[in-house]
Amino acid sequence: MTKTSPMGWNSWDCYGAAVTEDIVRKNAEFMAKNLKQYGWEYVVVDIQWSAPNAKSHEYDPFTELCMDEYSRLIPAENRFPSSAGGKGFAPLAEYVHSLGLKFGIHIMRGIPRQAVHRNTKIKGTDKTAREIAKTASICAWNTDMYGVDPAKEGARAYYDSIFELYASWGVDFIKCDDIARELPHEEAELVMLSESLRSCGRDMVLSLSPGAALLEKAELYKQVSDMWRITDDFWDKWELLYAMFERAEKWCTHSGAGHWPDADMLPIGPILQDYDAANRTKFTENEQITMLTLWSIFRSPLMIGGEMTGFDEFTISLLTNEEILKMHKNARHSHQVWRREINDSEYILWTAANAEGGGYFALFNAGEKDGTVKLDLADLEAADKLDCTELWSGEKTVFDGFAEITVPSHGVKAFRFE
Amino acid sequence: MTKTSPMGWNSWDCYGAAVTEDIVRKNAEFMAKNLKQYGWEYVVVDIQWSAPNAKSHEYDPFTELCMDEYSRLIPAENRFPSSAGGKGFAPLAEYVHSLGLKFGIHIMRGIPRQAVHRNTKIKGTDKTAREIAKTASICAWNTDMYGVDPAKEGARAYYDSIFELYASWGVDFIKCDDIARELPHEEAELVMLSESLRSCGRDMVLSLSPGAALLEKAELYKQVSDMWRITDDFWDKWELLYAMFERAEKWCTHSGAGHWPDADMLPIGPILQDYDAANRTKFTENEQITMLTLWSIFRSPLMIGGEMTGFDEFTISLLTNEEILKMHKNARHSHQVWRREINDSEYILWTAANAEGGGYFALFNAGEKDGTVKLDLADLEAADKLDCTELWSGEKTVFDGFAEITVPSHGVKAFRFE
Amino acid sequence: MTKTSPMGWNSWDCYGAAVTEDIVRKNAEFMAKNLKQYGWEYVVVDIQWSAPNAKSHEYDPFTELCMDEYSRLIPAENRFPSSAGGKGFAPLAEYVHSLGLKFGIHIMRGIPRQAVHRNTKIKGTDKTAREIAKTASICAWNTDMYGVDPAKEGARAYYDSIFELYASWGVDFIKCDDIARELPHEEAELVMLSESLRSCGRDMVLSLSPGAALLEKAELYKQVSDMWRITDDFWDKWELLYAMFERAEKWCTHSGAGHWPDADMLPIGPILQDYDAANRTKFTENEQITMLTLWSIFRSPLMIGGEMTGFDEFTISLLTNEEILKMHKNARHSHQVWRREINDSEYILWTAANAEGGGYFALFNAGEKDGTVKLDLADLEAADKLDCTELWSGEKTVFDGFAEITVPSHGVKAFRFE
Amino acid sequence: MTKTSPMGWNSWDCYGAAVTEDIVRKNAEFMAKNLKQYGWEYVVVDIQWSAPNAKSHEYDPFTELCMDEYSRLIPAENRFPSSAGGKGFAPLAEYVHSLGLKFGIHIMRGIPRQAVHRNTKIKGTDKTAREIAKTASICAWNTDMYGVDPAKEGARAYYDSIFELYASWGVDFIKCDDIARELPHEEAELVMLSESLRSCGRDMVLSLSPGAALLEKAELYKQVSDMWRITDDFWDKWELLYAMFERAEKWCTHSGAGHWPDADMLPIGPILQDYDAANRTKFTENEQITMLTLWSIFRSPLMIGGEMTGFDEFTISLLTNEEILKMHKNARHSHQVWRREINDSEYILWTAANAEGGGYFALFNAGEKDGTVKLDLADLEAADKLDCTELWSGEKTVFDGFAEITVPSHGVKAFRFE
């Protein structure tokens, strides 16, 4: 059966390393009530949920982490009270499931450094953490873990032990960090981790971070994971959104059939709430429409980054546009057609087939000037005359031979044709 | 109107620099009689038609070329007798047109070195060849020309004068050499040449050689030309055919709507006739089928390289398979799906939409071992059950969920589905 | 006063990470008795003297280290009994001094990882190890330390505290590892460490490892250190010795006046004793003569790598050749003159001025064939007629215009001229 | 016998491609009268002496050149009248010799393009120019020549024929252009040219241009030539002089014994006379002193670039400083000692041995601020107390332990010590 690209919410953009159970619950409730019917389903707890002292987007170096006797990280009880008594994320996952949603967590590749320095046990083996660590493999931006050396006896058992634990909690989605761009040097660990996860007995999406992933390894990502980041952290800056057009162009033929190049989370609505509850996305409305359109025609996973309970009507409308979400599901063979300077602005044309018949095209204005483009329909290689519906306005037009389309700077017009 | 990728014959693979009028006429006649009805239409005279002494695929360095008073090369009369009396290629073009076909010629970027050293005139100006030559711009593999410096007065006039001449002869197709991979250093000359050609008053296909063209200049090629070579000269060696899969994968999103990444001529049947009339392609039948399938699903131009009058039945069958030629016309959004080691061989899956509805897929076995692959139809993102016709055998099958496909080493199975 | 390049012994080549006090004492005694009068003076304890479990040249990953309350490593008492009771290396240094020799130790750049994970104190501050560690700075081949971040308050205090300790022990020589080739990323830590050492109140040689150091940073090494490794670990293989000619050529103008590019230890006599007491250098006698000659004319530090008590007569003769050792002291402006294929072998000519008047030259045969070279004395730019003494044989010759010199494969003839 | 680095005059800096016989004669006369006694001896006619239309430093592209029947360039009679009647440069060389000086000419690697396009003869063979040209080998900045292909029969005969001609003229110095940095692609032509020149029966200096030569090919340059340019054209700009310190540092060990890395001509006095007779060097007096000092301690060839008859007293004094010229002859083993920021300026210390005993040192101030440096004499590795003579002022000083030296910005103090 044709797979679709994941849709959900992730705690990073709004809470960094410091999200708590309360926040997760209220966002899950919001999603269940307002977005679930549109296809949104994953609720993902991002990085350092085992750190009692996590306070913000800045990591606390060498911080103490909560860990079980088998070198496995467990939730910090002060932040996730329902995990008390060794229950881990099971109660929270159960609650999310009860809302008809799915539950995900973030992990870092490797084994906790504190396990290695304390030389704690590996479940089901007579090995210790010190014996399986890869001595010179550390993350460049976080001090929690050492890599695990696949050549060492006990390495696979460690990964089996953590996925067994996550499966027992009811986890549906693993965002694994410090791994997507760590090729080729950590490729063997990635492969082992993937095999371990896939044999744990529970179906979990495997999402790889951070980017930029390596284009020349596209086949590998497709085989070991469900989605992988094609960009470093994406934030609410036009330069980053602008740069995504080129990334999407390069990766587009690898998107589909259950493997998804990932353009990262959508920093919309209230974000960076750990710094100031007044923080809102700096993207304009046009830029947000451009982002949703590009992510959707390219079929990137759609992971909401903002605090959902604070969403305004516009933000909700972004996430509940049925035409756009159908394109996200039904687009096939998406690709850029061209990218050109026209009348002192820069236009980018994408197209895709529609699994229900007909097709899609989107004309982005990535330049600094509003403008009107006379598009030759021959560029779409469909019919000479096209019945079109603009996806954001719902407006219907019949174009014949050419399409004169007015697009604001940083904006887009996106059409379904029959 | 949707444009299709050019199909025709070119003299290089069989005669190198030494083709003659007789040969061109008899190949045109063969094409008109046997292939025209399948869409084959261009007859192209390749390099050094102005050199009286050309004998083979090896260029004669610094050889004397036939040239008019305006520094413009004209056909060597000893090889193209109908050009006598200053008629140029007009009589030959007229004959080709009379057969219902189109006529093309090869040119080198630039102005003849002999014009520069003799300091001959530029038509319609008071400039001379010496004044417009780009001093350090030469071809790395042929001594006929100097580049023309777009910054010099008289440069554009020179290009206008040659395209005016070719238009007066009735030329339909220009294969311009020493230009496709000469970027960025000769980009300005390419742009000027293209503008000059497009304002000459006659519609001519502009084909750029040699390759490999630069992927990062894809937008430029699309705007200035109709087709451009993505490979250095292609010959009948498996290694070159094998390498074309990667080239095609990289260029596939740029193919369509009148711009065609060009995988080069098809070295089939009798080739290298200047060396020995007994020379035949070294490709096996499976390899030729693979080549035609890849070129067609990728929509490369199809230019026959062999001496057509010597084609056997198999070769004719390659060029007259209506299903394959329909795919060449109707494939849309073609792209590689994956490339994988399976059972000790290497398989490559391509797919495309079909402009008439449904789609295509081709499973290539690029490895050294025959084998059977169980393909998950979900990888095609079409239906779970597909009514398929194999394009080379005509065999019909209904696949449900999976397709078990047996493919010989270096071979392919290609399917149309509804 | 003109400084000379250091001479001594280091425990690495014979004992790896596992040297003990007994071994150090008996080698010091041997040096005092047999070599001191020739200028040999340093006795250096190499890596991991604080690791109770060190057994060989292989490091024990994440091993427990002996450490004081201020995050400073101290000798493992089971290996260095005289250090008991918090005395550190003071008793051993005192003994070495009593023999008329100097005492050195190896350190790793940074602060112990175990200090960081246990968050122990930094002497003289209210900071802890966790607060001064550079989070992503680790050694690629040893797990003992984290780098120290010079931007952090307390970082300099930590380095001051360790050099204060070493000075109190009476250390004369610091071989600091994981630092010489760690530029530019760890340059700030190198500079801080050097400044700290030089303000500790005791004169200590600072030797930087491992190599290869970066030629473009030559000025920096000269300013912050006394010697620095221009090669990765050097062992008894001809390929490594052969490669040293090129390294020496590139670094030669930076050798002198108290700063010494370091070609690494001399693996002679019994080495690798931790694996097998029968292990002896694999260098031939000619190769050892070549090594001593190149190191000496280039003025590399001379650090003996073998277990001295097991030296045979030949090895002793290598280290007590007064002509060679005078060249090591008196050579000035040393450099390669040329390197050429002659009669199917490869010859390399070096020359140097002699601070006592006249000069030196050495003709190496780096090829695989014995041979005789007719050397044009003009290449030396000295006199046309030269009174020469061969340094290894003591033979005297007068060369006039040319010098016919026979050199065995992998051997050398070295001359002093007046 | 020890060779010294060439000294002379070259016409390029003052006349570009347009020097005439009159100019050469009057400069030769000036040299004979004023500079010869200081060692200046070569008078060199630079590029395009066979071009009748040469007018300035700009080359005339594809210009007609004077050539004999054997494809050999000969002087343009309108510019070199004494060459009339096929005498070539013989009369001018004879005149220069009569003044007690030596005569040199510039050549371009290769064979005239006009010879190739006219297909003229090669002396002593039945080959023609077209048959020996290397088809894709041209100069990037001048259109006169094609390279000669050493693999072709007749190639060596061509080079033999030109050096035979130059020898018959009495030429003492060949500056061969388009060759020094054309490695590795034209290495075979360089080797053939050198062998041909050296077997022509006349002793001629072979000077290779243009730079920057490749440091990794130092041994080759030493073996095939007498001097080679280590820099692109050098002109009277501080940035170029500043950059020469690094070039000289890198090449210094290759200078001596008849092979000379060449820092290019000295643009002093009246230069660029083809543009305006009022043009004078833009170097300050300090910069000129710096230039002469660096060139001399490094032992670069010294080739005067200005119109000598217009030299003022300062310029004459630069070229007739006997101490400096003795250093140019007697320096040995020259090298940079260090390069450092001191008191907000940048100082560079060079030293050399003196073939007559003692040594030299020069302290350059390459920064923008005058200053005084306290130099530790230990850095020179000579005596602790030095009797010194400053070379430009003649002032004598005894330094003890340290030398306090005041140096103006862009200036130098240079000392001989005993």
mmCIF file of N, CA and C in Angstrom, chain B residues 61-64 113-114 116-118 129-130 133-143 146 152, chain D residues 61-64 113-114 116-118 129-130 133-143 146 152:
data_model
loop_
_atom_site.group_PDB
_atom_site.id
_atom_site.type_symbol
_atom_site.label_atom_id
_atom_site.label_comp_id
_atom_site.label_asym_id
_atom_site.label_seq_id
_atom_site.Cartn_x
_atom_site.Cartn_y
_atom_site.Cartn_z
ATOM 1 N N PRO B 61 45.490 17.479 -38.371
ATOM 2 C CA PRO B 61 45.767 18.752 -37.698
ATOM 3 C C PRO B 61 46.122 19.868 -38.672
ATOM 4 N N PHE B 62 45.608 21.034 -38.427
ATOM 5 C CA PHE B 62 45.938 22.240 -39.201
ATOM 6 C C PHE B 62 45.645 22.066 -40.690
ATOM 7 N N THR B 63 44.714 21.185 -40.993
ATOM 8 C CA THR B 63 44.420 20.903 -42.396
ATOM 9 C C THR B 63 43.768 22.114 -43.056
ATOM 10 N N GLU B 64 43.957 22.217 -44.332
ATOM 11 C CA GLU B 64 43.325 23.261 -45.146
ATOM 12 C C GLU B 64 41.816 23.011 -45.193
ATOM 13 N N ARG B 113 40.868 29.043 -37.826
ATOM 14 C CA ARG B 113 42.201 29.610 -37.589
ATOM 15 C C ARG B 113 42.797 30.124 -38.880
ATOM 16 N N GLN B 114 42.502 29.465 -39.983
ATOM 17 C CA GLN B 114 43.104 29.943 -41.234
ATOM 18 C C GLN B 114 42.544 31.308 -41.605
ATOM 19 N N VAL B 116 41.818 33.566 -39.386
ATOM 20 C CA VAL B 116 42.514 34.492 -38.488
ATOM 21 C C VAL B 116 43.928 34.748 -38.993
ATOM 22 N N HIS B 117 44.625 33.683 -39.395
ATOM 23 C CA HIS B 117 46.010 33.887 -39.824
ATOM 24 C C HIS B 117 46.082 34.586 -41.176
ATOM 25 N N ARG B 118 45.018 34.405 -42.005
ATOM 26 C CA ARG B 118 44.980 35.128 -43.298
ATOM 27 C C ARG B 118 44.279 36.469 -43.150
ATOM 28 N N ALA B 129 38.828 38.707 -39.342
ATOM 29 C CA ALA B 129 38.847 37.537 -38.462
ATOM 30 C C ALA B 129 39.795 37.744 -37.295
ATOM 31 N N ARG B 130 40.945 38.326 -37.563
ATOM 32 C CA ARG B 130 41.942 38.546 -36.517
ATOM 33 C C ARG B 130 41.403 39.419 -35.390
ATOM 34 N N ALA B 133 38.779 37.186 -33.020
ATOM 35 C CA ALA B 133 39.185 35.922 -32.397
ATOM 36 C C ALA B 133 39.492 36.125 -30.914
ATOM 37 N N LYS B 134 39.175 35.123 -30.119
ATOM 38 C CA LYS B 134 39.536 35.151 -28.695
ATOM 39 C C LYS B 134 40.903 34.474 -28.605
ATOM 40 N N THR B 135 41.903 35.214 -28.188
ATOM 41 C CA THR B 135 43.280 34.793 -28.468
ATOM 42 C C THR B 135 43.670 33.450 -27.847
ATOM 43 N N ALA B 136 43.220 33.170 -26.648
ATOM 44 C CA ALA B 136 43.672 31.916 -26.034
ATOM 45 C C ALA B 136 42.581 30.861 -25.992
ATOM 46 N N SER B 137 41.576 30.996 -26.865
ATOM 47 C CA SER B 137 40.470 30.046 -26.840
ATOM 48 C C SER B 137 40.586 29.084 -28.018
ATOM 49 N N ILE B 138 41.030 27.891 -27.719
ATOM 50 C CA ILE B 138 41.093 26.870 -28.760
ATOM 51 C C ILE B 138 40.426 25.605 -28.235
ATOM 52 N N CYS B 139 40.117 24.741 -29.151
ATOM 53 C CA CYS B 139 39.571 23.437 -28.812
ATOM 54 C C CYS B 139 40.723 22.532 -28.377
ATOM 55 N N ALA B 140 40.464 21.686 -27.404
ATOM 56 C CA ALA B 140 41.537 20.830 -26.891
ATOM 57 C C ALA B 140 41.844 19.661 -27.815
ATOM 58 N N TRP B 141 40.979 19.387 -28.788
ATOM 59 C CA TRP B 141 41.131 18.142 -29.557
ATOM 60 C C TRP B 141 41.003 18.332 -31.061
ATOM 61 N N ASN B 142 40.955 19.570 -31.510
ATOM 62 C CA ASN B 142 40.790 19.835 -32.949
ATOM 63 C C ASN B 142 41.381 21.197 -33.239
ATOM 64 N N THR B 143 42.077 21.317 -34.362
ATOM 65 C CA THR B 143 42.840 22.547 -34.613
ATOM 66 C C THR B 143 42.159 23.502 -35.592
ATOM 67 N N TYR B 146 39.564 29.124 -33.824
ATOM 68 C CA TYR B 146 39.748 29.916 -32.611
ATOM 69 C C TYR B 146 38.361 30.270 -32.094
ATOM 70 N N LYS B 152 34.219 41.596 -28.584
ATOM 71 C CA LYS B 152 34.788 42.321 -29.732
ATOM 72 C C LYS B 152 33.696 42.734 -30.719
ATOM 73 N N PRO D 61 47.837 40.723 -31.230
ATOM 74 C CA PRO D 61 47.445 39.325 -31.453
ATOM 75 C C PRO D 61 47.581 38.908 -32.908
ATOM 76 N N PHE D 62 48.090 37.730 -33.151
ATOM 77 C CA PHE D 62 48.185 37.122 -34.478
ATOM 78 C C PHE D 62 48.996 37.994 -35.444
ATOM 79 N N THR D 63 49.868 38.814 -34.895
ATOM 80 C CA THR D 63 50.647 39.726 -35.740
ATOM 81 C C THR D 63 51.612 38.948 -36.622
ATOM 82 N N GLU D 64 51.924 39.529 -37.748
ATOM 83 C CA GLU D 64 52.902 38.978 -38.682
ATOM 84 C C GLU D 64 54.284 39.046 -38.038
ATOM 85 N N ARG D 113 53.073 30.043 -35.019
ATOM 86 C CA ARG D 113 51.798 29.574 -35.595
ATOM 87 C C ARG D 113 51.767 29.850 -37.094
ATOM 88 N N GLN D 114 52.380 30.963 -37.509
ATOM 89 C CA GLN D 114 52.333 31.247 -38.934
ATOM 90 C C GLN D 114 53.117 30.203 -39.721
ATOM 91 N N VAL D 116 53.226 27.057 -38.882
ATOM 92 C CA VAL D 116 52.342 25.892 -38.897
ATOM 93 C C VAL D 116 51.246 26.080 -39.943
ATOM 94 N N HIS D 117 50.635 27.262 -39.964
ATOM 95 C CA HIS D 117 49.528 27.454 -40.901
ATOM 96 C C HIS D 117 50.031 27.541 -42.345
ATOM 97 N N ARG D 118 51.309 28.024 -42.527
ATOM 98 C CA ARG D 118 51.873 28.052 -43.891
ATOM 99 C C ARG D 118 52.598 26.741 -44.205
ATOM 100 N N ALA D 129 56.489 22.315 -40.372
ATOM 101 C CA ALA D 129 56.028 22.884 -39.100
ATOM 102 C C ALA D 129 54.738 22.220 -38.635
ATOM 103 N N ARG D 130 53.829 21.965 -39.568
ATOM 104 C CA ARG D 130 52.545 21.367 -39.223
ATOM 105 C C ARG D 130 52.721 19.988 -38.580
ATOM 106 N N ALA D 133 54.061 20.435 -34.630
ATOM 107 C CA ALA D 133 53.336 21.245 -33.642
ATOM 108 C C ALA D 133 52.530 20.349 -32.715
ATOM 109 N N LYS D 134 52.443 20.772 -31.465
ATOM 110 C CA LYS D 134 51.585 20.073 -30.495
ATOM 111 C C LYS D 134 50.232 20.756 -30.582
ATOM 112 N N THR D 135 49.221 20.027 -31.019
ATOM 113 C CA THR D 135 48.018 20.697 -31.515
ATOM 114 C C THR D 135 47.295 21.569 -30.497
ATOM 115 N N ALA D 136 47.244 21.156 -29.259
ATOM 116 C CA ALA D 136 46.470 21.953 -28.306
ATOM 117 C C ALA D 136 47.362 22.713 -27.333
ATOM 118 N N SER D 137 48.621 22.928 -27.705
ATOM 119 C CA SER D 137 49.535 23.607 -26.795
ATOM 120 C C SER D 137 49.770 25.038 -27.253
ATOM 121 N N ILE D 138 49.104 25.964 -26.590
ATOM 122 C CA ILE D 138 49.329 27.367 -26.900
ATOM 123 C C ILE D 138 49.628 28.114 -25.616
ATOM 124 N N CYS D 139 50.172 29.281 -25.780
ATOM 125 C CA CYS D 139 50.429 30.165 -24.644
ATOM 126 C C CYS D 139 49.125 30.848 -24.266
ATOM 127 N N ALA D 140 48.893 31.042 -22.970
ATOM 128 C CA ALA D 140 47.633 31.638 -22.530
ATOM 129 C C ALA D 140 47.577 33.149 -22.766
ATOM 130 N N TRP D 141 48.714 33.760 -23.064
ATOM 131 C CA TRP D 141 48.722 35.232 -23.093
ATOM 132 C C TRP D 141 49.418 35.821 -24.329
ATOM 133 N N ASN D 142 49.759 34.988 -25.293
ATOM 134 C CA ASN D 142 50.461 35.482 -26.488
ATOM 135 C C ASN D 142 50.154 34.520 -27.619
ATOM 136 N N THR D 143 49.916 35.042 -28.809
ATOM 137 C CA THR D 143 49.429 34.200 -29.909
ATOM 138 C C THR D 143 50.513 33.813 -30.904
ATOM 139 N N TYR D 146 52.824 27.830 -31.463
ATOM 140 C CA TYR D 146 52.298 26.559 -30.974
ATOM 141 C C TYR D 146 53.425 25.839 -30.252
ATOM 142 N N LYS D 152 57.090 13.913 -31.753
ATOM 143 C CA LYS D 152 57.059 13.943 -33.212
ATOM 144 C C LYS D 152 58.465 13.964 -33.797
#
